[in-house]
JSON list of C-alpha atoms in Angstrom, two decimals:
[
{"chain": "A", "resi": 1, "resn": "LEU", "atom": "CA", "xyz": [-74.15, 24.02, -55.71]},
{"chain": "A", "resi": 2, "resn": "GLU", "atom": "CA", "xyz": [-76.16, 20.80, -56.04]},
{"chain": "A", "resi": 3, "resn": "LEU", "atom": "CA", "xyz": [-74.53, 18.04, -58.08]},
{"chain": "A", "resi": 4, "resn": "LYS", "atom": "CA", "xyz": [-76.74, 16.01, -60.38]},
{"chain": "A", "resi": 5, "resn": "ASN", "atom": "CA", "xyz": [-75.17, 12.67, -59.43]},
{"chain": "A", "resi": 6, "resn": "ILE", "atom": "CA", "xyz": [-74.70, 11.61, -55.81]},
{"chain": "A", "resi": 7, "resn": "ASN", "atom": "CA", "xyz": [-71.57, 9.71, -56.91]},
{"chain": "A", "resi": 8, "resn": "ASN", "atom": "CA", "xyz": [-69.81, 12.97, -57.89]},
{"chain": "A", "resi": 9, "resn": "GLN", "atom": "CA", "xyz": [-67.42, 13.94, -55.08]},
{"chain": "A", "resi": 10, "resn": "ILE", "atom": "CA", "xyz": [-65.66, 17.35, -54.81]},
{"chain": "A", "resi": 11, "resn": "LEU", "atom": "CA", "xyz": [-62.22, 17.42, -53.16]},
{"chain": "A", "resi": 12, "resn": "SER", "atom": "CA", "xyz": [-61.11, 21.02, -53.79]},
{"chain": "A", "resi": 13, "resn": "GLY", "atom": "CA", "xyz": [-61.99, 24.18, -55.67]},
{"chain": "A", "resi": 14, "resn": "ILE", "atom": "CA", "xyz": [-60.90, 27.69, -56.62]},
{"chain": "A", "resi": 15, "resn": "LYS", "atom": "CA", "xyz": [-62.48, 31.05, -57.36]},
{"chain": "A", "resi": 16, "resn": "LEU", "atom": "CA", "xyz": [-61.73, 32.11, -60.93]},
{"chain": "A", "resi": 17, "resn": "LYS", "atom": "CA", "xyz": [-60.51, 35.54, -61.98]},
{"chain": "A", "resi": 18, "resn": "ASN", "atom": "CA", "xyz": [-63.87, 36.22, -63.66]},
{"chain": "A", "resi": 19, "resn": "GLY", "atom": "CA", "xyz": [-65.70, 35.52, -60.39]},
{"chain": "A", "resi": 20, "resn": "GLY", "atom": "CA", "xyz": [-66.91, 32.00, -61.20]},
{"chain": "A", "resi": 21, "resn": "PHE", "atom": "CA", "xyz": [-65.72, 28.78, -59.59]},
{"chain": "A", "resi": 22, "resn": "LEU", "atom": "CA", "xyz": [-63.99, 25.60, -60.64]},
{"chain": "A", "resi": 23, "resn": "PHE", "atom": "CA", "xyz": [-64.21, 22.39, -58.59]},
{"chain": "A", "resi": 24, "resn": "VAL", "atom": "CA", "xyz": [-62.38, 19.07, -58.95]},
{"chain": "A", "resi": 25, "resn": "GLY", "atom": "CA", "xyz": [-62.82, 15.62, -57.47]},
{"chain": "A", "resi": 26, "resn": "TYR", "atom": "CA", "xyz": [-63.91, 12.26, -58.77]},
{"chain": "A", "resi": 27, "resn": "SER", "atom": "CA", "xyz": [-66.92, 10.42, -60.07]},
{"chain": "A", "resi": 28, "resn": "GLN", "atom": "CA", "xyz": [-68.03, 6.80, -60.13]},
{"chain": "A", "resi": 29, "resn": "PRO", "atom": "CA", "xyz": [-70.98, 6.80, -62.56]},
{"chain": "A", "resi": 30, "resn": "THR", "atom": "CA", "xyz": [-71.99, 3.23, -61.60]},
{"chain": "A", "resi": 31, "resn": "SER", "atom": "CA", "xyz": [-70.81, 0.72, -59.02]},
{"chain": "A", "resi": 32, "resn": "GLU", "atom": "CA", "xyz": [-69.07, -1.21, -61.79]},
{"chain": "A", "resi": 33, "resn": "ASP", "atom": "CA", "xyz": [-67.08, 1.80, -63.07]},
{"chain": "A", "resi": 34, "resn": "TRP", "atom": "CA", "xyz": [-63.58, 2.91, -62.08]},
{"chain": "A", "resi": 35, "resn": "ASN", "atom": "CA", "xyz": [-63.27, 6.31, -60.40]},
{"chain": "A", "resi": 36, "resn": "LYS", "atom": "CA", "xyz": [-62.79, 9.12, -62.93]},
{"chain": "A", "resi": 37, "resn": "ILE", "atom": "CA", "xyz": [-61.53, 12.69, -62.51]},
{"chain": "A", "resi": 38, "resn": "TYR", "atom": "CA", "xyz": [-64.55, 14.98, -62.22]},
{"chain": "A", "resi": 39, "resn": "VAL", "atom": "CA", "xyz": [-64.52, 18.76, -62.89]},
{"chain": "A", "resi": 40, "resn": "VAL", "atom": "CA", "xyz": [-67.42, 21.20, -62.66]},
{"chain": "A", "resi": 41, "resn": "LYS", "atom": "CA", "xyz": [-67.37, 24.88, -63.64]},
{"chain": "A", "resi": 42, "resn": "THR", "atom": "CA", "xyz": [-69.93, 27.33, -62.28]},
{"chain": "A", "resi": 43, "resn": "ASP", "atom": "CA", "xyz": [-70.78, 31.00, -62.59]},
{"chain": "A", "resi": 44, "resn": "LYS", "atom": "CA", "xyz": [-70.66, 33.50, -59.69]},
{"chain": "A", "resi": 45, "resn": "LYS", "atom": "CA", "xyz": [-73.97, 32.22, -58.32]},
{"chain": "A", "resi": 46, "resn": "LEU", "atom": "CA", "xyz": [-72.82, 28.57, -58.44]},
{"chain": "A", "resi": 47, "resn": "ASN", "atom": "CA", "xyz": [-75.00, 27.72, -61.43]},
{"chain": "A", "resi": 48, "resn": "ILE", "atom": "CA", "xyz": [-73.34, 24.85, -63.32]},
{"chain": "A", "resi": 49, "resn": "ILE", "atom": "CA", "xyz": [-71.85, 25.88, -66.69]},
{"chain": "A", "resi": 50, "resn": "TRP", "atom": "CA", "xyz": [-70.36, 22.48, -67.53]},
{"chain": "A", "resi": 51, "resn": "GLU", "atom": "CA", "xyz": [-69.33, 19.17, -65.99]},
{"chain": "A", "resi": 52, "resn": "LYS", "atom": "CA", "xyz": [-66.58, 16.96, -67.41]},
{"chain": "A", "resi": 53, "resn": "ILE", "atom": "CA", "xyz": [-65.10, 13.54, -66.66]},
{"chain": "A", "resi": 54, "resn": "TYR", "atom": "CA", "xyz": [-61.51, 12.53, -67.50]},
{"chain": "A", "resi": 55, "resn": "SER", "atom": "CA", "xyz": [-60.22, 8.99, -67.16]},
{"chain": "A", "resi": 56, "resn": "SER", "atom": "CA", "xyz": [-57.67, 6.33, -68.03]},
{"chain": "A", "resi": 57, "resn": "THR", "atom": "CA", "xyz": [-59.20, 3.03, -69.06]},
{"chain": "A", "resi": 58, "resn": "ASN", "atom": "CA", "xyz": [-59.35, 0.42, -66.29]},
{"chain": "A", "resi": 59, "resn": "TYR", "atom": "CA", "xyz": [-57.56, 2.56, -63.68]},
{"chain": "A", "resi": 60, "resn": "ASP", "atom": "CA", "xyz": [-58.74, 4.57, -60.69]},
{"chain": "A", "resi": 61, "resn": "ASN", "atom": "CA", "xyz": [-58.36, 8.34, -61.18]},
{"chain": "A", "resi": 62, "resn": "LYS", "atom": "CA", "xyz": [-59.10, 11.20, -58.75]},
{"chain": "A", "resi": 63, "resn": "GLY", "atom": "CA", "xyz": [-58.55, 14.95, -59.05]},
{"chain": "A", "resi": 64, "resn": "TYR", "atom": "CA", "xyz": [-57.06, 16.57, -55.93]},
{"chain": "A", "resi": 65, "resn": "SER", "atom": "CA", "xyz": [-56.16, 20.11, -56.95]},
{"chain": "A", "resi": 66, "resn": "ILE", "atom": "CA", "xyz": [-56.97, 22.63, -59.68]},
{"chain": "A", "resi": 67, "resn": "ALA", "atom": "CA", "xyz": [-55.30, 25.91, -60.65]},
{"chain": "A", "resi": 68, "resn": "GLU", "atom": "CA", "xyz": [-56.06, 28.73, -63.10]},
{"chain": "A", "resi": 69, "resn": "LEU", "atom": "CA", "xyz": [-53.17, 29.55, -65.43]},
{"chain": "A", "resi": 70, "resn": "ASN", "atom": "CA", "xyz": [-55.21, 32.21, -67.23]},
{"chain": "A", "resi": 71, "resn": "GLU", "atom": "CA", "xyz": [-58.87, 32.76, -68.16]},
{"chain": "A", "resi": 72, "resn": "ASN", "atom": "CA", "xyz": [-58.62, 30.14, -70.91]},
{"chain": "A", "resi": 73, "resn": "GLU", "atom": "CA", "xyz": [-56.38, 27.47, -69.34]},
{"chain": "A", "resi": 74, "resn": "TYR", "atom": "CA", "xyz": [-56.56, 25.40, -66.16]},
{"chain": "A", "resi": 75, "resn": "TYR", "atom": "CA", "xyz": [-54.37, 22.66, -64.69]},
{"chain": "A", "resi": 76, "resn": "ILE", "atom": "CA", "xyz": [-55.65, 19.61, -62.79]},
{"chain": "A", "resi": 77, "resn": "LEU", "atom": "CA", "xyz": [-53.43, 17.57, -60.48]},
{"chain": "A", "resi": 78, "resn": "GLY", "atom": "CA", "xyz": [-54.64, 14.06, -59.90]},
{"chain": "A", "resi": 79, "resn": "ASN", "atom": "CA", "xyz": [-53.87, 10.63, -58.57]},
{"chain": "A", "resi": 80, "resn": "THR", "atom": "CA", "xyz": [-53.97, 7.67, -60.94]},
{"chain": "A", "resi": 81, "resn": "GLN", "atom": "CA", "xyz": [-53.01, 4.03, -60.86]},
{"chain": "A", "resi": 82, "resn": "ALA", "atom": "CA", "xyz": [-52.03, 4.32, -64.52]},
{"chain": "A", "resi": 83, "resn": "SER", "atom": "CA", "xyz": [-48.63, 5.86, -63.64]},
{"chain": "A", "resi": 84, "resn": "LYS", "atom": "CA", "xyz": [-45.72, 4.42, -61.64]},
{"chain": "A", "resi": 85, "resn": "ASN", "atom": "CA", "xyz": [-45.69, 7.37, -59.21]},
{"chain": "A", "resi": 86, "resn": "ASN", "atom": "CA", "xyz": [-49.51, 7.67, -59.03]},
{"chain": "A", "resi": 87, "resn": "ALA", "atom": "CA", "xyz": [-49.31, 11.26, -60.37]},
{"chain": "A", "resi": 88, "resn": "LEU", "atom": "CA", "xyz": [-51.12, 12.89, -63.28]},
{"chain": "A", "resi": 89, "resn": "ILE", "atom": "CA", "xyz": [-51.34, 16.49, -64.45]},
{"chain": "A", "resi": 90, "resn": "LEU", "atom": "CA", "xyz": [-53.92, 17.56, -67.01]},
{"chain": "A", "resi": 91, "resn": "LYS", "atom": "CA", "xyz": [-54.37, 20.84, -68.86]},
{"chain": "A", "resi": 92, "resn": "ILE", "atom": "CA", "xyz": [-57.83, 21.88, -70.06]},
{"chain": "A", "resi": 93, "resn": "ASP", "atom": "CA", "xyz": [-59.31, 24.94, -71.73]},
{"chain": "A", "resi": 94, "resn": "SER", "atom": "CA", "xyz": [-62.14, 27.15, -70.43]},
{"chain": "A", "resi": 95, "resn": "ASP", "atom": "CA", "xyz": [-64.71, 24.78, -71.96]},
{"chain": "A", "resi": 96, "resn": "GLY", "atom": "CA", "xyz": [-63.18, 21.72, -70.31]},
{"chain": "A", "resi": 97, "resn": "ASN", "atom": "CA", "xyz": [-61.55, 20.34, -73.45]},
{"chain": "A", "resi": 98, "resn": "GLU", "atom": "CA", "xyz": [-58.33, 18.41, -72.81]},
{"chain": "A", "resi": 99, "resn": "LYS", "atom": "CA", "xyz": [-55.23, 20.14, -74.23]},
{"chain": "A", "resi": 100, "resn": "TRP", "atom": "CA", "xyz": [-52.34, 18.16, -72.74]},
{"chain": "A", "resi": 101, "resn": "PHE", "atom": "CA", "xyz": [-51.49, 15.68, -69.99]},
{"chain": "A", "resi": 102, "resn": "SER", "atom": "CA", "xyz": [-48.49, 14.00, -68.42]},
{"chain": "A", "resi": 103, "resn": "TYR", "atom": "CA", "xyz": [-47.87, 11.22, -65.91]},
{"chain": "A", "resi": 104, "resn": "LEU", "atom": "CA", "xyz": [-44.83, 13.21, -64.70]},
{"chain": "A", "resi": 105, "resn": "PRO", "atom": "CA", "xyz": [-42.48, 10.20, -65.08]},
{"chain": "A", "resi": 106, "resn": "ASN", "atom": "CA", "xyz": [-39.47, 12.03, -63.58]},
{"chain": "A", "resi": 107, "resn": "LEU", "atom": "CA", "xyz": [-41.32, 13.01, -60.41]},
{"chain": "A", "resi": 108, "resn": "ASN", "atom": "CA", "xyz": [-40.29, 10.97, -57.36]},
{"chain": "A", "resi": 109, "resn": "CYS", "atom": "CA", "xyz": [-43.42, 10.78, -55.21]},
{"chain": "A", "resi": 110, "resn": "THR", "atom": "CA", "xyz": [-45.95, 8.44, -53.68]},
{"chain": "A", "resi": 111, "resn": "PHE", "atom": "CA", "xyz": [-48.79, 10.98, -53.59]},
{"chain": "A", "resi": 112, "resn": "ALA", "atom": "CA", "xyz": [-49.06, 14.42, -55.24]},
{"chain": "A", "resi": 113, "resn": "SER", "atom": "CA", "xyz": [-51.92, 16.32, -53.61]},
{"chain": "A", "resi": 114, "resn": "HIS", "atom": "CA", "xyz": [-51.41, 20.11, -53.90]},
{"chain": "A", "resi": 115, "resn": "MET", "atom": "CA", "xyz": [-50.78, 22.54, -56.75]},
{"chain": "A", "resi": 116, "resn": "ILE", "atom": "CA", "xyz": [-50.47, 26.32, -57.12]},
{"chain": "A", "resi": 117, "resn": "ILE", "atom": "CA", "xyz": [-49.55, 28.74, -59.91]},
{"chain": "A", "resi": 118, "resn": "ASN", "atom": "CA", "xyz": [-46.94, 31.27, -58.78]},
{"chain": "A", "resi": 119, "resn": "GLN", "atom": "CA", "xyz": [-46.59, 34.93, -59.77]},
{"chain": "A", "resi": 120, "resn": "ASN", "atom": "CA", "xyz": [-44.50, 33.91, -62.80]},
{"chain": "A", "resi": 121, "resn": "SER", "atom": "CA", "xyz": [-47.30, 31.62, -64.07]},
{"chain": "A", "resi": 122, "resn": "GLU", "atom": "CA", "xyz": [-45.21, 28.56, -63.16]},
{"chain": "A", "resi": 123, "resn": "ILE", "atom": "CA", "xyz": [-46.67, 25.30, -61.83]},
{"chain": "A", "resi": 124, "resn": "ILE", "atom": "CA", "xyz": [-45.72, 24.23, -58.30]},
{"chain": "A", "resi": 125, "resn": "ILE", "atom": "CA", "xyz": [-46.88, 20.84, -57.03]},
{"chain": "A", "resi": 126, "resn": "ALA", "atom": "CA", "xyz": [-46.40, 19.23, -53.63]},
{"chain": "A", "resi": 127, "resn": "GLY", "atom": "CA", "xyz": [-47.13, 16.06, -51.72]},
{"chain": "A", "resi": 128, "resn": "GLN", "atom": "CA", "xyz": [-45.56, 13.02, -50.09]},
{"chain": "A", "resi": 129, "resn": "THR", "atom": "CA", "xyz": [-42.64, 10.73, -50.88]},
{"chain": "A", "resi": 130, "resn": "ALA", "atom": "CA", "xyz": [-42.94, 7.98, -48.27]},
{"chain": "A", "resi": 131, "resn": "LYS", "atom": "CA", "xyz": [-42.31, 9.78, -44.93]},
{"chain": "A", "resi": 132, "resn": "GLN", "atom": "CA", "xyz": [-40.94, 12.98, -46.45]},
{"chain": "A", "resi": 133, "resn": "LEU", "atom": "CA", "xyz": [-42.55, 16.02, -48.03]},
{"chain": "A", "resi": 134, "resn": "PHE", "atom": "CA", "xyz": [-41.72, 17.26, -51.51]},
{"chain": "A", "resi": 135, "resn": "VAL", "atom": "CA", "xyz": [-42.31, 20.45, -53.51]},
{"chain": "A", "resi": 136, "resn": "SER", "atom": "CA", "xyz": [-41.51, 20.56, -57.25]},
{"chain": "A", "resi": 137, "resn": "LYS", "atom": "CA", "xyz": [-41.69, 23.11, -60.01]},
{"chain": "A", "resi": 138, "resn": "ILE", "atom": "CA", "xyz": [-42.59, 21.71, -63.42]},
{"chain": "A", "resi": 139, "resn": "ASP", "atom": "CA", "xyz": [-42.52, 23.27, -66.87]},
{"chain": "A", "resi": 140, "resn": "ASN", "atom": "CA", "xyz": [-45.29, 23.26, -69.47]},
{"chain": "A", "resi": 141, "resn": "ASN", "atom": "CA", "xyz": [-44.10, 19.91, -70.82]},
{"chain": "A", "resi": 142, "resn": "GLY", "atom": "CA", "xyz": [-44.23, 18.14, -67.47]},
{"chain": "A", "resi": 143, "resn": "ASN", "atom": "CA", "xyz": [-40.46, 18.24, -66.89]},
{"chain": "A", "resi": 144, "resn": "ILE", "atom": "CA", "xyz": [-39.15, 18.75, -63.35]},
{"chain": "A", "resi": 145, "resn": "VAL", "atom": "CA", "xyz": [-37.29, 22.08, -62.99]},
{"chain": "A", "resi": 146, "resn": "TRP", "atom": "CA", "xyz": [-36.37, 21.64, -59.30]},
{"chain": "A", "resi": 147, "resn": "THR", "atom": "CA", "xyz": [-37.46, 19.59, -56.30]},
{"chain": "A", "resi": 148, "resn": "TYR", "atom": "CA", "xyz": [-37.27, 20.31, -52.57]},
{"chain": "A", "resi": 149, "resn": "ASN", "atom": "CA", "xyz": [-37.50, 17.43, -50.08]},
{"chain": "A", "resi": 150, "resn": "TYR", "atom": "CA", "xyz": [-37.93, 17.54, -46.32]},
{"chain": "A", "resi": 151, "resn": "LEU", "atom": "CA", "xyz": [-37.14, 14.57, -44.06]},
{"chain": "A", "resi": 152, "resn": "ASN", "atom": "CA", "xyz": [-35.94, 15.08, -40.48]},
{"chain": "A", "resi": 153, "resn": "ASP", "atom": "CA", "xyz": [-34.58, 12.16, -38.41]},
{"chain": "A", "resi": 154, "resn": "ASN", "atom": "CA", "xyz": [-36.79, 9.75, -40.34]},
{"chain": "A", "resi": 155, "resn": "ASN", "atom": "CA", "xyz": [-39.89, 11.19, -38.66]},
{"chain": "A", "resi": 156, "resn": "TYR", "atom": "CA", "xyz": [-43.21, 11.05, -40.45]},
{"chain": "A", "resi": 157, "resn": "HIS", "atom": "CA", "xyz": [-44.39, 14.32, -42.05]},
{"chain": "A", "resi": 158, "resn": "ARG", "atom": "CA", "xyz": [-47.69, 15.34, -43.62]},
{"chain": "A", "resi": 159, "resn": "LEU", "atom": "CA", "xyz": [-48.45, 18.25, -45.97]},
{"chain": "A", "resi": 160, "resn": "TYR", "atom": "CA", "xyz": [-51.85, 19.96, -45.72]},
{"chain": "A", "resi": 161, "resn": "GLU", "atom": "CA", "xyz": [-51.48, 23.26, -47.61]},
{"chain": "A", "resi": 162, "resn": "ILE", "atom": "CA", "xyz": [-49.11, 25.22, -49.84]},
{"chain": "A", "resi": 163, "resn": "LYS", "atom": "CA", "xyz": [-49.49, 28.91, -50.71]},
{"chain": "A", "resi": 164, "resn": "ASN", "atom": "CA", "xyz": [-47.68, 31.69, -52.56]},
{"chain": "A", "resi": 165, "resn": "THR", "atom": "CA", "xyz": [-46.10, 34.43, -50.42]},
{"chain": "A", "resi": 166, "resn": "ASP", "atom": "CA", "xyz": [-45.81, 38.18, -51.00]},
{"chain": "A", "resi": 167, "resn": "ASP", "atom": "CA", "xyz": [-42.11, 37.89, -51.91]},
{"chain": "A", "resi": 168, "resn": "ASN", "atom": "CA", "xyz": [-42.85, 35.36, -54.69]},
{"chain": "A", "resi": 169, "resn": "GLY", "atom": "CA", "xyz": [-41.82, 32.51, -52.40]},
{"chain": "A", "resi": 170, "resn": "ILE", "atom": "CA", "xyz": [-43.69, 29.46, -51.12]},
{"chain": "A", "resi": 171, "resn": "ILE", "atom": "CA", "xyz": [-45.04, 28.59, -47.66]},
{"chain": "A", "resi": 172, "resn": "ILE", "atom": "CA", "xyz": [-45.96, 25.05, -46.59]},
{"chain": "A", "resi": 173, "resn": "VAL", "atom": "CA", "xyz": [-47.95, 24.00, -43.53]},
{"chain": "A", "resi": 174, "resn": "GLY", "atom": "CA", "xyz": [-48.48, 20.51, -42.20]},
{"chain": "A", "resi": 175, "resn": "ASN", "atom": "CA", "xyz": [-47.50, 18.24, -39.34]},
{"chain": "A", "resi": 176, "resn": "THR", "atom": "CA", "xyz": [-44.56, 16.24, -38.07]},
{"chain": "A", "resi": 177, "resn": "ILE", "atom": "CA", "xyz": [-44.76, 13.21, -35.77]},
{"chain": "A", "resi": 178, "resn": "LYS", "atom": "CA", "xyz": [-41.60, 12.84, -33.74]},
{"chain": "A", "resi": 179, "resn": "ASP", "atom": "CA", "xyz": [-42.21, 10.21, -31.05]},
{"chain": "A", "resi": 180, "resn": "LEU", "atom": "CA", "xyz": [-43.68, 6.76, -30.55]},
{"chain": "A", "resi": 181, "resn": "LYS", "atom": "CA", "xyz": [-46.86, 8.23, -29.02]},
{"chain": "A", "resi": 182, "resn": "ASN", "atom": "CA", "xyz": [-47.76, 9.75, -32.39]},
{"chain": "A", "resi": 183, "resn": "LYS", "atom": "CA", "xyz": [-47.80, 13.29, -30.97]},
{"chain": "A", "resi": 184, "resn": "LYS", "atom": "CA", "xyz": [-48.31, 15.77, -33.79]},
{"chain": "A", "resi": 185, "resn": "ASP", "atom": "CA", "xyz": [-46.59, 19.17, -33.99]},
{"chain": "A", "resi": 186, "resn": "ILE", "atom": "CA", "xyz": [-47.24, 21.94, -36.52]},
{"chain": "A", "resi": 187, "resn": "LEU", "atom": "CA", "xyz": [-44.63, 22.16, -39.28]},
{"chain": "A", "resi": 188, "resn": "ILE", "atom": "CA", "xyz": [-44.13, 25.31, -41.39]},
{"chain": "A", "resi": 189, "resn": "ILE", "atom": "CA", "xyz": [-41.53, 25.55, -44.17]},
{"chain": "A", "resi": 190, "resn": "LYS", "atom": "CA", "xyz": [-40.68, 28.72, -46.14]},
{"chain": "A", "resi": 191, "resn": "LEU", "atom": "CA", "xyz": [-39.05, 28.33, -49.56]},
{"chain": "A", "resi": 192, "resn": "THR", "atom": "CA", "xyz": [-37.78, 30.78, -52.16]},
{"chain": "A", "resi": 193, "resn": "ASN", "atom": "CA", "xyz": [-39.17, 30.79, -55.69]},
{"chain": "A", "resi": 194, "resn": "HIS", "atom": "CA", "xyz": [-36.19, 28.60, -56.65]},
{"chain": "A", "resi": 195, "resn": "GLY", "atom": "CA", "xyz": [-36.98, 25.92, -54.09]},
{"chain": "A", "resi": 196, "resn": "LYS", "atom": "CA", "xyz": [-34.32, 26.92, -51.56]},
{"chain": "A", "resi": 197, "resn": "GLN", "atom": "CA", "xyz": [-35.22, 26.53, -47.90]},
{"chain": "A", "resi": 198, "resn": "GLU", "atom": "CA", "xyz": [-35.33, 29.87, -46.02]},
{"chain": "A", "resi": 199, "resn": "TRP", "atom": "CA", "xyz": [-36.58, 28.65, -42.63]},
{"chain": "A", "resi": 200, "resn": "ILE", "atom": "CA", "xyz": [-38.43, 25.91, -40.79]},
{"chain": "A", "resi": 201, "resn": "SER", "atom": "CA", "xyz": [-40.63, 26.30, -37.72]},
{"chain": "A", "resi": 202, "resn": "ILE", "atom": "CA", "xyz": [-41.95, 23.41, -35.59]},
{"chain": "A", "resi": 203, "resn": "PHE", "atom": "CA", "xyz": [-44.13, 24.17, -32.59]},
{"chain": "A", "resi": 204, "resn": "GLY", "atom": "CA", "xyz": [-46.76, 22.70, -30.29]},
{"chain": "A", "resi": 205, "resn": "ASN", "atom": "CA", "xyz": [-47.40, 21.78, -26.66]},
{"chain": "A", "resi": 206, "resn": "GLU", "atom": "CA", "xyz": [-47.92, 18.54, -24.76]},
{"chain": "A", "resi": 207, "resn": "TYR", "atom": "CA", "xyz": [-50.98, 17.76, -26.90]},
{"chain": "A", "resi": 208, "resn": "SER", "atom": "CA", "xyz": [-51.20, 17.16, -30.64]},
{"chain": "A", "resi": 209, "resn": "GLU", "atom": "CA", "xyz": [-52.08, 19.97, -33.04]},
{"chain": "A", "resi": 210, "resn": "VAL", "atom": "CA", "xyz": [-53.06, 19.51, -36.68]},
{"chain": "A", "resi": 211, "resn": "ALA", "atom": "CA", "xyz": [-52.61, 22.46, -39.08]},
{"chain": "A", "resi": 212, "resn": "TYR", "atom": "CA", "xyz": [-54.77, 22.54, -42.21]},
{"chain": "A", "resi": 213, "resn": "ASP", "atom": "CA", "xyz": [-54.33, 26.04, -43.64]},
{"chain": "A", "resi": 214, "resn": "ILE", "atom": "CA", "xyz": [-52.03, 29.06, -43.63]},
{"chain": "A", "resi": 215, "resn": "GLU", "atom": "CA", "xyz": [-52.50, 32.65, -44.78]},
{"chain": "A", "resi": 216, "resn": "GLN", "atom": "CA", "xyz": [-50.00, 35.51, -44.97]},
{"chain": "A", "resi": 217, "resn": "ILE", "atom": "CA", "xyz": [-51.47, 38.63, -43.34]},
{"chain": "A", "resi": 218, "resn": "ASP", "atom": "CA", "xyz": [-48.53, 41.01, -43.82]},
{"chain": "A", "resi": 219, "resn": "LYS", "atom": "CA", "xyz": [-44.86, 40.98, -44.78]},
{"chain": "A", "resi": 220, "resn": "ARG", "atom": "CA", "xyz": [-43.65, 39.04, -41.72]},
{"chain": "A", "resi": 221, "resn": "ASN", "atom": "CA", "xyz": [-46.73, 37.37, -40.23]},
{"chain": "A", "resi": 222, "resn": "TYR", "atom": "CA", "xyz": [-48.91, 34.36, -40.97]},
{"chain": "A", "resi": 223, "resn": "VAL", "atom": "CA", "xyz": [-52.07, 32.85, -39.52]},
{"chain": "A", "resi": 224, "resn": "VAL", "atom": "CA", "xyz": [-52.39, 29.07, -39.18]},
{"chain": "A", "resi": 225, "resn": "GLY", "atom": "CA", "xyz": [-55.74, 27.28, -38.85]},
{"chain": "A", "resi": 226, "resn": "GLY", "atom": "CA", "xyz": [-56.39, 23.77, -37.62]},
{"chain": "A", "resi": 227, "resn": "PHE", "atom": "CA", "xyz": [-57.40, 21.96, -34.45]},
{"chain": "A", "resi": 228, "resn": "SER", "atom": "CA", "xyz": [-56.00, 20.58, -31.22]},
{"chain": "A", "resi": 229, "resn": "LEU", "atom": "CA", "xyz": [-56.35, 17.04, -29.90]},
{"chain": "A", "resi": 230, "resn": "LYS", "atom": "CA", "xyz": [-56.43, 18.22, -26.28]},
{"chain": "A", "resi": 231, "resn": "ASP", "atom": "CA", "xyz": [-59.70, 16.39, -25.64]},
{"chain": "A", "resi": 232, "resn": "LYS", "atom": "CA", "xyz": [-62.31, 14.34, -27.48]},
{"chain": "A", "resi": 233, "resn": "LYS", "atom": "CA", "xyz": [-63.85, 17.51, -28.93]},
{"chain": "A", "resi": 234, "resn": "GLY", "atom": "CA", "xyz": [-60.63, 18.34, -30.75]}
]
């Protein structure tokens, strides 16, 4: 995939049910413009079908996550200075036309970065609220159905990925920093579909480890990917 404008930046993407791809990020058409949410749709061979830009006047906007509700509807989760909590969710159709958006005014967050659609076609978003992590389910009108927050001993936590699990639950992977030396340990949190905490696992060694992704490989086991800060190579 070769973008036409060097100022178009991709932050994440998904494979669509029809085999094509959908990517989201941001664009700054000229040095005098504000950043705008940028979305590009491609076919199976990464040929561009359409490119779209979405923006709020005189505010920075970036798209961080995108999810397919069905073959005709997609959701975009973004960051915008136009809202008090910096959050924005946008619904578009398969041609990129805007259908609905919300600044999620009842969401308590400082940065919403991740979004998935669960097996019940419900929207789950996640991110940061100061030092703590949050996961929220929202309805089709942008209302908050439930919110889960994680903060342990006022340590600093960071979320890097959220996935659906085979039992219709949610798994989160990230990091926790628990001492003054900024040593990072891997943090995994398992939630039910209703946002109830099932278990937490924190592990590492004398070095720092950073976890960026998690995949469920069978009913009881997961694989975590990331890197270690054991030496300068990481």
